[in-house]
Coordinates of C-alpha atoms and ligand atoms in Angstrom, one line a residue:
M254 CA -11.7 -21.0 -72.7
P255 CA -14.0 -23.6 -71.3
E256 CA -16.4 -24.3 -74.2
G257 CA -20.2 -24.3 -73.4
K258 CA -19.8 -23.8 -69.8
Q259 CA -21.9 -21.3 -68.1
T260 CA -20.0 -18.2 -66.6
F261 CA -20.1 -16.9 -63.1
Y262 CA -18.6 -13.7 -62.3
I263 CA -18.1 -12.9 -58.6
T264 CA -16.3 -10.1 -57.0
S265 CA -15.3 -8.9 -53.4
P266 CA -15.0 -5.2 -52.8
I267 CA -11.5 -3.8 -53.4
Y268 CA -9.9 -2.9 -50.2
Y269 CA -8.4 0.5 -49.1
V270 CA -4.8 0.2 -48.5
N271 CA -4.7 2.8 -45.7
D272 CA -4.4 0.1 -43.2
V273 CA -3.2 -3.6 -42.9
P274 CA -5.9 -6.2 -43.6
H275 CA -8.1 -7.5 -40.7
I276 CA -10.7 -10.2 -40.1
G277 CA -13.5 -7.9 -41.9
H278 CA -11.4 -8.0 -45.1
A279 CA -10.8 -11.8 -44.8
Y280 CA -14.5 -12.4 -44.3
T281 CA -15.7 -10.5 -47.3
T282 CA -13.1 -12.3 -49.5
M283 CA -13.7 -15.7 -47.8
S284 CA -17.4 -15.6 -48.6
C285 CA -16.6 -15.1 -52.2
D286 CA -13.9 -17.9 -52.3
F287 CA -16.4 -20.4 -50.9
I288 CA -19.0 -19.4 -53.5
A289 CA -16.4 -19.3 -56.4
R290 CA -15.0 -22.8 -55.3
F291 CA -18.6 -24.2 -55.1
K292 CA -19.3 -23.0 -58.6
R293 CA -16.1 -24.3 -60.1
L294 CA -16.6 -27.7 -58.6
D295 CA -20.3 -27.5 -60.1
G296 CA -19.0 -26.9 -63.6
F297 CA -19.2 -23.1 -64.3
D298 CA -16.5 -21.0 -66.0
V299 CA -15.7 -18.8 -62.8
C300 CA -14.0 -15.6 -62.6
F301 CA -13.4 -14.3 -59.0
L302 CA -12.0 -10.7 -58.6
T303 CA -10.5 -9.1 -55.7
G304 CA -7.9 -6.4 -55.2
T305 CA -7.0 -3.0 -53.7
D306 CA -8.6 0.3 -54.0
E307 CA -5.6 2.8 -53.9
H308 CA -6.5 6.3 -54.6
G309 CA -8.4 9.2 -52.7
Q310 CA -7.8 11.5 -49.8
K311 CA -7.8 8.8 -47.1
I312 CA -4.7 7.0 -48.6
E313 CA -2.8 10.3 -49.5
R314 CA -3.1 11.3 -45.8
S315 CA -2.0 7.8 -44.7
A316 CA 1.0 8.1 -46.8
E317 CA 1.7 11.5 -45.4
I318 CA 1.4 10.1 -42.1
A319 CA 3.7 7.4 -42.7
G320 CA 6.2 9.8 -44.3
V321 CA 6.5 8.1 -47.7
S322 CA 5.2 9.1 -51.3
P323 CA 1.7 7.8 -51.9
I324 CA 2.9 5.3 -54.7
D325 CA 5.5 3.7 -52.3
F326 CA 2.9 3.6 -49.5
V327 CA 0.2 1.8 -51.8
D328 CA 2.7 -0.7 -53.0
S329 CA 3.7 -1.5 -49.7
V330 CA 0.2 -2.1 -48.2
S331 CA -1.3 -3.8 -51.2
V332 CA 1.4 -6.6 -51.0
K333 CA -0.3 -7.2 -47.6
F334 CA -3.7 -7.9 -49.1
R335 CA -2.0 -10.0 -51.7
D336 CA -0.2 -12.1 -49.1
L337 CA -3.4 -12.5 -47.1
A338 CA -5.2 -13.8 -50.2
S339 CA -2.5 -16.6 -50.5
K340 CA -2.3 -17.2 -46.8
M341 CA -6.2 -17.6 -46.9
N342 CA -5.8 -19.9 -49.8
F343 CA -8.3 -17.7 -52.0
S344 CA -8.8 -18.9 -55.5
N345 CA -9.2 -15.4 -56.9
D346 CA -8.5 -15.2 -60.7
I347 CA -7.9 -11.6 -60.7
F348 CA -6.0 -9.4 -58.0
L349 CA -6.7 -5.8 -59.2
R350 CA -5.0 -2.6 -58.3
T351 CA -6.5 0.7 -59.0
S352 CA -3.1 2.3 -59.4
D353 CA -2.4 -0.1 -62.6
S354 CA -2.4 2.0 -65.7
S355 CA -4.7 -0.2 -67.5
H356 CA -7.3 0.5 -64.8
K357 CA -6.6 4.2 -65.0
N358 CA -6.9 4.2 -68.6
Y359 CA -10.2 2.3 -68.7
V360 CA -11.8 4.7 -66.0
K361 CA -10.7 7.8 -68.2
Q362 CA -12.6 6.3 -71.2
I363 CA -15.6 5.8 -68.9
W364 CA -15.3 9.4 -67.9
K365 CA -15.4 10.5 -71.6
K366 CA -18.3 8.4 -72.3
L367 CA -20.3 9.8 -69.4
L368 CA -19.4 13.2 -70.5
E369 CA -20.5 12.5 -74.2
N370 CA -23.8 11.2 -73.0
G371 CA -24.4 14.5 -71.1
W372 CA -24.4 13.2 -67.6
I373 CA -21.6 15.2 -66.2
Y374 CA -21.5 19.0 -65.5
E375 CA -19.2 21.4 -63.8
G376 CA -20.1 23.3 -60.6
K377 CA -19.1 23.8 -57.2
Y378 CA -19.3 21.4 -54.3
C379 CA -20.4 22.9 -50.8
G380 CA -21.0 20.3 -48.2
W381 CA -19.8 17.8 -45.8
Y382 CA -17.3 15.0 -46.6
S383 CA -16.1 12.1 -44.5
V384 CA -12.6 11.2 -45.5
R385 CA -12.9 8.0 -43.4
D386 CA -15.8 6.9 -45.4
E387 CA -14.9 8.6 -48.5
A388 CA -18.4 9.7 -48.7
F389 CA -20.6 13.0 -49.0
Y390 CA -23.2 13.6 -46.6
N391 CA -26.1 16.0 -46.4
E392 CA -26.8 18.1 -43.5
Q393 CA -29.9 15.9 -42.5
E394 CA -27.8 12.9 -42.6
L395 CA -25.4 14.0 -39.8
V396 CA -26.0 12.7 -36.3
E397 CA -24.5 15.0 -33.8
G398 CA -22.1 16.7 -36.1
K399 CA -20.7 13.3 -37.3
A400 CA -21.5 10.9 -40.3
P401 CA -24.1 8.3 -39.7
T402 CA -21.2 5.9 -39.4
G403 CA -19.7 7.7 -36.7
A404 CA -16.9 9.0 -38.9
A405 CA -15.7 12.6 -38.7
V406 CA -16.9 14.9 -41.2
E407 CA -15.4 18.1 -42.8
W408 CA -16.8 21.1 -44.7
V409 CA -15.8 21.2 -48.2
E410 CA -16.2 24.0 -50.7
E411 CA -14.3 23.5 -54.1
K412 CA -15.0 23.3 -57.7
S413 CA -16.3 20.0 -59.0
Y414 CA -17.7 18.0 -61.8
F415 CA -21.1 16.3 -61.0
F416 CA -22.6 13.4 -62.1
K417 CA -26.5 14.0 -62.7
L418 CA -27.5 11.2 -60.2
S419 CA -30.8 12.9 -59.6
A420 CA -32.0 12.0 -63.0
F421 CA -31.8 8.3 -62.3
S422 CA -34.2 8.0 -59.4
D423 CA -37.2 6.7 -61.3
R424 CA -35.0 4.4 -63.5
L425 CA -33.4 2.9 -60.4
L426 CA -36.7 2.4 -58.6
K427 CA -38.1 0.7 -61.8
F428 CA -34.8 -1.4 -62.0
Y429 CA -35.4 -2.6 -58.3
A430 CA -38.9 -3.4 -58.9
D431 CA -38.1 -5.4 -62.1
N432 CA -35.2 -7.3 -60.4
P433 CA -36.3 -7.9 -56.9
D434 CA -33.2 -10.1 -56.2
F435 CA -30.7 -7.2 -57.2
I436 CA -30.3 -6.2 -53.6
L437 CA -30.2 -8.9 -50.8
P438 CA -30.9 -9.4 -48.1
E439 CA -34.4 -8.0 -48.3
T440 CA -34.1 -5.6 -45.4
R441 CA -31.3 -4.1 -47.1
R442 CA -33.1 -3.6 -50.2
N443 CA -36.0 -1.9 -48.4
E444 CA -33.4 0.5 -46.9
V445 CA -32.0 1.4 -50.3
I446 CA -35.4 1.9 -51.8
S447 CA -36.5 4.3 -49.2
F448 CA -33.3 6.2 -49.4
V449 CA -33.8 6.5 -53.3
K450 CA -37.5 7.5 -52.8
S451 CA -36.4 10.1 -50.3
G452 CA -34.8 11.9 -53.3
L453 CA -31.2 11.7 -54.8
H454 CA -28.9 14.7 -55.3
D455 CA -26.3 14.9 -58.0
L456 CA -23.1 13.5 -57.1
S457 CA -19.6 15.3 -56.8
I458 CA -17.5 13.1 -58.8
S459 CA -14.2 15.0 -58.7
R460 CA -11.9 16.9 -56.3
T461 CA -9.4 19.5 -56.5
S462 CA -7.9 20.0 -53.1
F463 CA -5.5 17.0 -53.5
K464 CA -3.8 15.2 -56.0
W465 CA -3.7 11.4 -55.4
G466 CA -6.4 10.2 -57.8
I467 CA -7.0 9.6 -61.4
D468 CA -6.8 12.6 -63.4
V469 CA -9.9 14.0 -65.0
P470 CA -9.3 13.9 -68.9
D471 CA -8.5 17.4 -70.1
D472 CA -8.7 19.0 -66.9
K473 CA -5.5 18.3 -64.7
E474 CA -6.9 20.5 -61.8
H475 CA -9.4 17.7 -60.9
V476 CA -8.8 14.2 -59.7
M477 CA -11.8 11.7 -59.9
Y478 CA -13.9 10.9 -56.9
V479 CA -12.5 7.8 -55.5
W480 CA -15.7 5.8 -55.7
L481 CA -16.2 6.3 -59.3
D482 CA -12.7 5.2 -60.0
A483 CA -13.0 2.1 -57.6
L484 CA -16.4 0.8 -58.8
F485 CA -15.3 0.6 -62.4
N486 CA -12.6 -2.0 -61.2
Y487 CA -15.2 -4.7 -61.7
L488 CA -15.1 -4.0 -65.5
S489 CA -11.6 -2.8 -66.1
G490 CA -10.3 -6.1 -64.3
I491 CA -12.0 -8.2 -67.0
G492 CA -11.1 -6.0 -69.8
G493 CA -14.6 -4.1 -70.2
D494 CA -18.4 -4.9 -70.7
K495 CA -17.7 -6.9 -73.8
S496 CA -16.3 -9.8 -71.6
R497 CA -17.9 -13.0 -71.5
Y498 CA -18.3 -12.4 -67.8
W499 CA -20.2 -9.3 -67.8
P500 CA -22.8 -8.5 -66.3
A501 CA -21.3 -9.8 -62.9
D502 CA -23.4 -12.3 -61.3
L503 CA -22.7 -11.4 -58.0
H504 CA -21.0 -8.5 -55.9
I505 CA -20.6 -9.4 -52.4
V506 CA -19.9 -6.1 -50.1
G507 CA -20.4 -5.2 -46.4
K508 CA -23.4 -3.4 -45.4
D509 CA -21.5 -0.2 -45.1
I510 CA -20.8 0.0 -48.7
L511 CA -24.0 -1.0 -50.1
R512 CA -25.3 2.4 -51.0
F513 CA -22.4 2.7 -53.4
H514 CA -23.0 -0.5 -55.1
A515 CA -26.8 -0.6 -55.1
I516 CA -27.2 3.1 -56.1
Y517 CA -24.2 4.9 -57.7
W518 CA -22.9 1.6 -59.4
P519 CA -26.1 0.8 -61.4
A520 CA -26.7 4.5 -62.1
F521 CA -23.1 5.0 -63.5
L522 CA -23.7 1.8 -65.7
M523 CA -27.0 3.0 -67.2
A524 CA -25.3 6.3 -67.9
A525 CA -22.6 4.6 -69.7
D526 CA -25.0 2.4 -71.6
M527 CA -23.9 -0.8 -70.0
K528 CA -25.4 -3.7 -68.4
T529 CA -26.2 -3.7 -64.7
P530 CA -24.9 -6.6 -62.4
K531 CA -27.4 -9.4 -61.3
R532 CA -27.0 -9.0 -57.7
V533 CA -25.4 -7.3 -54.7
F534 CA -25.3 -8.9 -51.4
A535 CA -24.6 -7.1 -48.2
H536 CA -23.3 -9.1 -45.4
G537 CA -22.9 -8.0 -41.8
W538 CA -20.1 -6.9 -39.5
W539 CA -17.8 -8.8 -37.1
T540 CA -17.4 -7.6 -33.5
N541 CA -14.8 -8.8 -31.1
N542 CA -16.1 -10.0 -27.7
G543 CA -19.3 -8.0 -28.6
E544 CA -17.2 -4.8 -29.2
K545 CA -17.0 -3.0 -32.4
I546 CA -13.5 -3.8 -34.1
S547 CA -11.4 -0.6 -34.4
K548 CA -7.7 0.3 -34.1
S549 CA -8.5 2.9 -31.8
L550 CA -10.1 0.4 -29.3
G551 CA -7.0 -1.9 -30.1
N552 CA -9.2 -4.9 -30.8
V553 CA -8.5 -5.6 -34.4
I554 CA -8.4 -9.3 -35.2
D555 CA -5.5 -10.2 -37.3
P556 CA -6.5 -13.2 -39.5
I557 CA -2.8 -14.2 -39.9
S558 CA -2.6 -14.8 -36.0
L559 CA -5.9 -16.8 -36.2
I560 CA -4.5 -18.9 -38.8
N561 CA -1.1 -19.3 -36.8
Q562 CA -3.2 -20.1 -33.7
F563 CA -5.8 -22.6 -35.1
G564 CA -5.0 -23.3 -38.6
L565 CA -6.1 -22.3 -42.0
D566 CA -9.0 -24.5 -42.5
Y567 CA -10.6 -23.9 -39.1
V568 CA -10.4 -20.2 -39.7
R569 CA -12.1 -20.4 -43.1
Y570 CA -14.6 -22.7 -41.8
F571 CA -15.5 -20.4 -38.6
L572 CA -15.9 -17.2 -40.7
I573 CA -18.5 -18.9 -43.1
R574 CA -20.4 -21.2 -40.6
E575 CA -20.4 -19.1 -37.3
I576 CA -23.1 -16.3 -38.6
P577 CA -25.9 -16.3 -40.9
F578 CA -24.7 -14.4 -43.9
G579 CA -26.2 -11.1 -43.9
N580 CA -26.2 -10.9 -40.0
D581 CA -23.5 -9.3 -37.6
G582 CA -21.4 -11.8 -35.7
N583 CA -19.0 -12.1 -32.8
Y584 CA -15.7 -13.5 -32.5
S585 CA -14.3 -14.9 -29.2
E586 CA -11.9 -17.6 -28.8
P587 CA -14.5 -19.7 -26.8
I588 CA -17.0 -19.5 -29.6
F589 CA -14.4 -20.2 -32.1
I590 CA -13.2 -23.4 -30.2
N591 CA -16.7 -24.7 -29.5
R592 CA -17.8 -24.4 -33.1
I593 CA -14.8 -26.3 -34.5
N594 CA -14.8 -29.0 -32.0
S595 CA -18.6 -29.5 -32.0
E596 CA -18.9 -29.7 -35.8
L597 CA -15.6 -30.7 -37.3
V598 CA -13.8 -32.7 -34.6
N599 CA -16.7 -34.4 -33.0
N600 CA -18.8 -34.8 -35.9
I601 CA -17.1 -35.4 -39.3
G602 CA -13.6 -36.0 -37.8
N603 CA -15.1 -38.6 -35.4
L604 CA -17.0 -40.2 -38.2
S605 CA -14.2 -40.5 -40.6
Q606 CA -11.9 -41.7 -38.0
R607 CA -14.2 -44.1 -36.5
V608 CA -14.7 -46.0 -39.7
L609 CA -11.4 -45.8 -41.3
A610 CA -9.7 -47.0 -38.0
F611 CA -12.1 -49.7 -37.8
I612 CA -11.3 -50.9 -41.3
Q613 CA -7.7 -50.7 -40.7
R614 CA -8.1 -52.8 -37.7
Y615 CA -10.8 -55.3 -38.4
C616 CA -10.7 -55.4 -42.3
D617 CA -7.1 -55.6 -42.9
G618 CA -7.0 -51.9 -44.1
K619 CA -9.0 -53.0 -47.2
V620 CA -12.4 -51.8 -48.6
P621 CA -14.8 -54.3 -47.2
N622 CA -16.4 -56.8 -49.6
F623 CA -20.0 -55.4 -50.5
S624 CA -22.7 -57.7 -51.1
G625 CA -24.3 -55.7 -53.7
V626 CA -27.4 -55.1 -52.0
Y627 CA -28.1 -52.1 -50.0
T628 CA -31.1 -52.1 -47.2
S629 CA -33.6 -49.4 -47.2
E630 CA -31.7 -47.9 -44.4
D631 CA -28.4 -47.8 -46.4
E632 CA -30.4 -46.4 -49.4
S633 CA -31.8 -43.8 -47.2
L634 CA -28.5 -42.5 -46.0
L635 CA -27.1 -42.9 -49.6
E636 CA -30.0 -40.8 -50.9
L637 CA -29.4 -38.1 -48.1
S638 CA -25.9 -37.8 -49.4
R639 CA -26.9 -37.5 -53.2
S640 CA -29.6 -35.0 -52.3
S641 CA -27.2 -32.9 -50.2
L642 CA -25.6 -31.3 -53.2
E643 CA -28.8 -30.0 -54.7
V644 CA -29.9 -28.6 -51.3
M645 CA -26.5 -27.0 -50.9
R646 CA -26.7 -25.5 -54.4
N647 CA -29.8 -23.8 -53.8
L648 CA -28.6 -22.3 -50.5
I649 CA -25.4 -21.1 -52.1
D650 CA -27.5 -19.5 -54.9
A651 CA -29.5 -17.6 -52.1
Q652 CA -26.1 -16.8 -50.3
E653 CA -27.3 -18.7 -47.3
L654 CA -23.7 -19.8 -46.8
N655 CA -23.8 -20.7 -43.1
K656 CA -26.8 -23.1 -43.9
A657 CA -25.1 -24.5 -46.9
V658 CA -22.2 -25.7 -44.7
G659 CA -24.8 -27.0 -42.1
V660 CA -26.2 -29.6 -45.0
I661 CA -22.7 -31.2 -44.7
I662 CA -22.7 -31.2 -40.9
D663 CA -26.4 -32.6 -40.9
L664 CA -25.1 -35.4 -43.3
G665 CA -22.5 -36.2 -40.9
S666 CA -24.8 -36.3 -38.0
A667 CA -27.1 -38.7 -39.9
A668 CA -24.0 -40.9 -40.7
N669 CA -23.1 -41.0 -37.0
E670 CA -26.4 -42.0 -36.1
Y671 CA -26.4 -44.7 -38.7
I672 CA -23.1 -46.2 -37.1
D673 CA -24.6 -46.1 -33.5
K674 CA -27.5 -47.9 -34.8
N675 CA -25.9 -50.5 -36.9
A676 CA -23.0 -50.9 -34.6
P677 CA -20.3 -52.7 -36.8
W678 CA -18.3 -53.5 -33.7
H679 CA -21.2 -55.6 -32.6
L680 CA -22.0 -57.0 -36.2
R681 CA -18.3 -58.2 -36.2
S682 CA -19.2 -61.2 -34.1
V683 CA -22.6 -61.9 -35.4
D684 CA -22.8 -60.8 -39.0
I685 CA -19.8 -60.2 -40.9
N686 CA -21.4 -59.7 -44.2
R687 CA -23.9 -57.0 -42.8
M688 CA -20.8 -55.4 -41.2
N689 CA -19.0 -55.1 -44.5
D690 CA -22.1 -53.5 -46.2
V691 CA -22.5 -51.1 -43.4
L692 CA -18.8 -49.9 -43.8
F693 CA -19.0 -49.8 -47.3
T694 CA -22.1 -47.6 -47.0
L695 CA -20.2 -45.4 -44.8
L696 CA -17.1 -45.1 -47.2
E697 CA -19.6 -43.8 -49.7
V698 CA -21.0 -41.2 -47.4
I699 CA -17.8 -40.1 -46.4
R700 CA -16.6 -39.7 -49.7
V701 CA -19.7 -37.4 -50.6
I702 CA -18.7 -35.3 -47.4
A703 CA -15.2 -34.8 -48.4
I704 CA -16.5 -33.7 -52.0
L705 CA -18.8 -31.3 -50.6
L706 CA -16.3 -30.0 -48.1
Q707 CA -13.9 -28.9 -50.8
P708 CA -14.9 -25.3 -51.3
I709 CA -14.7 -24.5 -47.6
L710 CA -12.0 -26.7 -46.4
P711 CA -9.9 -27.1 -49.6
D712 CA -6.8 -28.8 -47.7
S713 CA -8.8 -31.0 -45.2
A714 CA -11.0 -32.2 -47.8
Q715 CA -7.9 -33.4 -49.7
K716 CA -6.7 -34.9 -46.7
L717 CA -10.0 -36.8 -46.1
L718 CA -10.1 -37.9 -49.7
T719 CA -6.5 -39.2 -49.4
N720 CA -7.5 -41.1 -46.4
L721 CA -10.0 -42.8 -48.8
G722 CA -7.4 -43.4 -51.5
K723 CA -9.1 -40.6 -53.7
S724 CA -8.3 -37.3 -54.9
D725 CA -9.8 -34.2 -56.7
L726 CA -13.3 -35.3 -57.0
N727 CA -15.8 -32.8 -58.4
F728 CA -19.5 -32.5 -58.0
S729 CA -20.4 -34.8 -60.8
D730 CA -18.8 -37.7 -59.0
I731 CA -21.4 -37.4 -56.1
K732 CA -24.2 -39.3 -58.3
N733 CA -21.7 -42.1 -59.0
I734 CA -22.3 -43.4 -55.7
N735 CA -21.4 -47.1 -55.2
Q736 CA -18.9 -47.1 -58.1
L737 CA -15.9 -45.4 -56.9
F738 CA -14.8 -48.0 -54.3
T739 CA -13.4 -51.5 -55.2
S740 CA -14.0 -54.2 -52.6
G741 CA -10.6 -55.6 -51.3
S742 CA -8.7 -52.5 -52.6
A743 CA -6.1 -51.3 -49.9
L744 CA -6.9 -48.0 -48.1
P745 CA -4.0 -46.0 -46.7
A746 CA -3.5 -45.8 -42.9
P747 CA -5.7 -42.7 -42.0
E748 CA -4.3 -39.3 -40.7
V749 CA -6.3 -37.2 -38.3
V750 CA -7.8 -34.6 -40.3
F751 CA -9.4 -32.6 -37.6
P752 CA -7.4 -32.4 -34.6
R753 CA -9.2 -31.0 -31.4
L754 CA -8.7 -27.4 -30.3
T755 CA -7.8 -26.6 -26.7
S756 CA -8.1 -23.1 -25.2
S757 CA -5.0 -21.1 -25.0
S758 CA -5.7 -19.7 -21.6
Ligands
MSP1068 N1 -12.4 0.4 -50.9 C1 -13.7 0.4 -50.5 C2 -14.7 -0.7 -51.4 C3 -14.5 -0.3 -52.8 S1 -15.3 -1.5 -53.8 C4 -15.4 -0.9 -55.2 C5 -13.9 -0.1 -49.0 N2 -12.9 -0.8 -48.5 S2 -12.6 -1.2 -47.1 O1 -11.2 -1.7 -47.0 O2 -13.0 -0.1 -46.1 O3 -13.8 -2.4 -46.8 C6 -13.9 -3.4 -47.5 C7 -14.8 -4.4 -46.9 O4 -14.4 -4.9 -45.7 C8 -16.3 -3.9 -46.7 O5 -17.0 -4.7 -47.4 C9 -16.4 -3.9 -45.3 O6 -17.9 -4.2 -45.0 C10 -15.5 -5.0 -45.0 N3 -15.4 -4.9 -43.4 C11 -14.5 -4.0 -42.7 N4 -14.6 -4.1 -41.4 C12 -15.4 -5.3 -41.2 C13 -15.8 -6.0 -40.0 N5 -15.5 -5.6 -38.9 N6 -16.6 -7.1 -40.2 C14 -16.9 -7.4 -41.5 N7 -16.6 -6.9 -42.6 C15 -15.9 -5.6 -42.6 O7 -14.9 -0.1 -48.2

């Protein structure tokens, strides 16, 4: 275990295995991956969990439709999520499956604890349930006979165990007030608070009309409500609340599942005498050419085909950079191509290619001889590079992910302006020493850009570093500016890192 490092525990939701992964799933986990990689490079002891949510009526029905047993069904779909994680180059430390016996045993212990603490009682549930959302709704919440999400609901009347959620309203409201950063973005926080203020009902936490779930201890007639089972994955995955990673620093979730994470989850934890997580951040949803993504509309975007078409790092980049984290956003091919070409190809790619090709051609492929003295203009560009890390760090800690990436792009723009202004191609005939200093300064800046790009573009950043004759630099190397290049040492012939995209139509 890394001694003395501060821990950072980040989780994605665990995905329902009723369907194959799509861009929305890739998005949620990608945002976690970006943050996890950033924190590792910044010296934290990171644990990043993702996985699959495999129980409940929705999955049982999907298995039935597929004509296979639930366990065979979940085994085959879960693997697709695991494959996506490796194809997307996600750096998760844990891939949790709720069908694993260690998870099931853990949740059974939790059930006993909640029972012992007096928070569970037996009764009968009569009300609406949406299998698609795996959620209970009150009559007042329905919109034209459907769930507020548009999902179909069905009337359920069955014996059930209940969790005394209503007893937690005041504690939750106090918790939100004492921890103003627990729910972000702020608009979402206000929605949650007004929902809790409107009055919480006790929550049905077991079902008797189907079988595919974790058995309730000592009552085989019931299986647990899938959300009680699923939420505790964040603890079962790290071996319980005594783990050094608990409480979690950040749960990233989509806006559709915020209620479960911001209301039920802390209430369950309070009821089990456990610490509550530090933050839940709810991100927005992707649409396809402006339309909601759904199987029935036939417009589901498959992340694997995007990778095949555009390349992995471009997909990773687009997902994070295109929309302010927390807002909804739209995918279309022209938007994608424009974003990549304008920022990665024309800005960062052009910068490094200009400098490195010039050095190959006019400096014999060697690091130019640095005079040892920077001008104030050089210094201000170098200072911008050094300070970029701190600016990015603050944005990452506030989950302003697209702005955090923007810091690197702004640095690239500043470096491009510096080249244009200092014109090394002109200096070559009038002041070779100044030309060398300008190129040397630019090498340092490109190095910082490559280091900062690592969490979002791990492969491309590595290629960029290789072009500079470096590898695997972490954030502590940023402040050692002017120390990592040796004048006169050979640089490899640069390879193109960011090829230009062209439209497929
Ligand atoms: N199994 C639950 C989560 C349990 S966590 C203890 C679940 N699974 S899900 O597979 O339906 O959705 C997982 C995530 O994918 C959610 O965060 C959801 O917001 C996200 N997305 C699904 N479609 C999406 C888009 N079109 N756009 C962005 N994200 C979306 O809910």
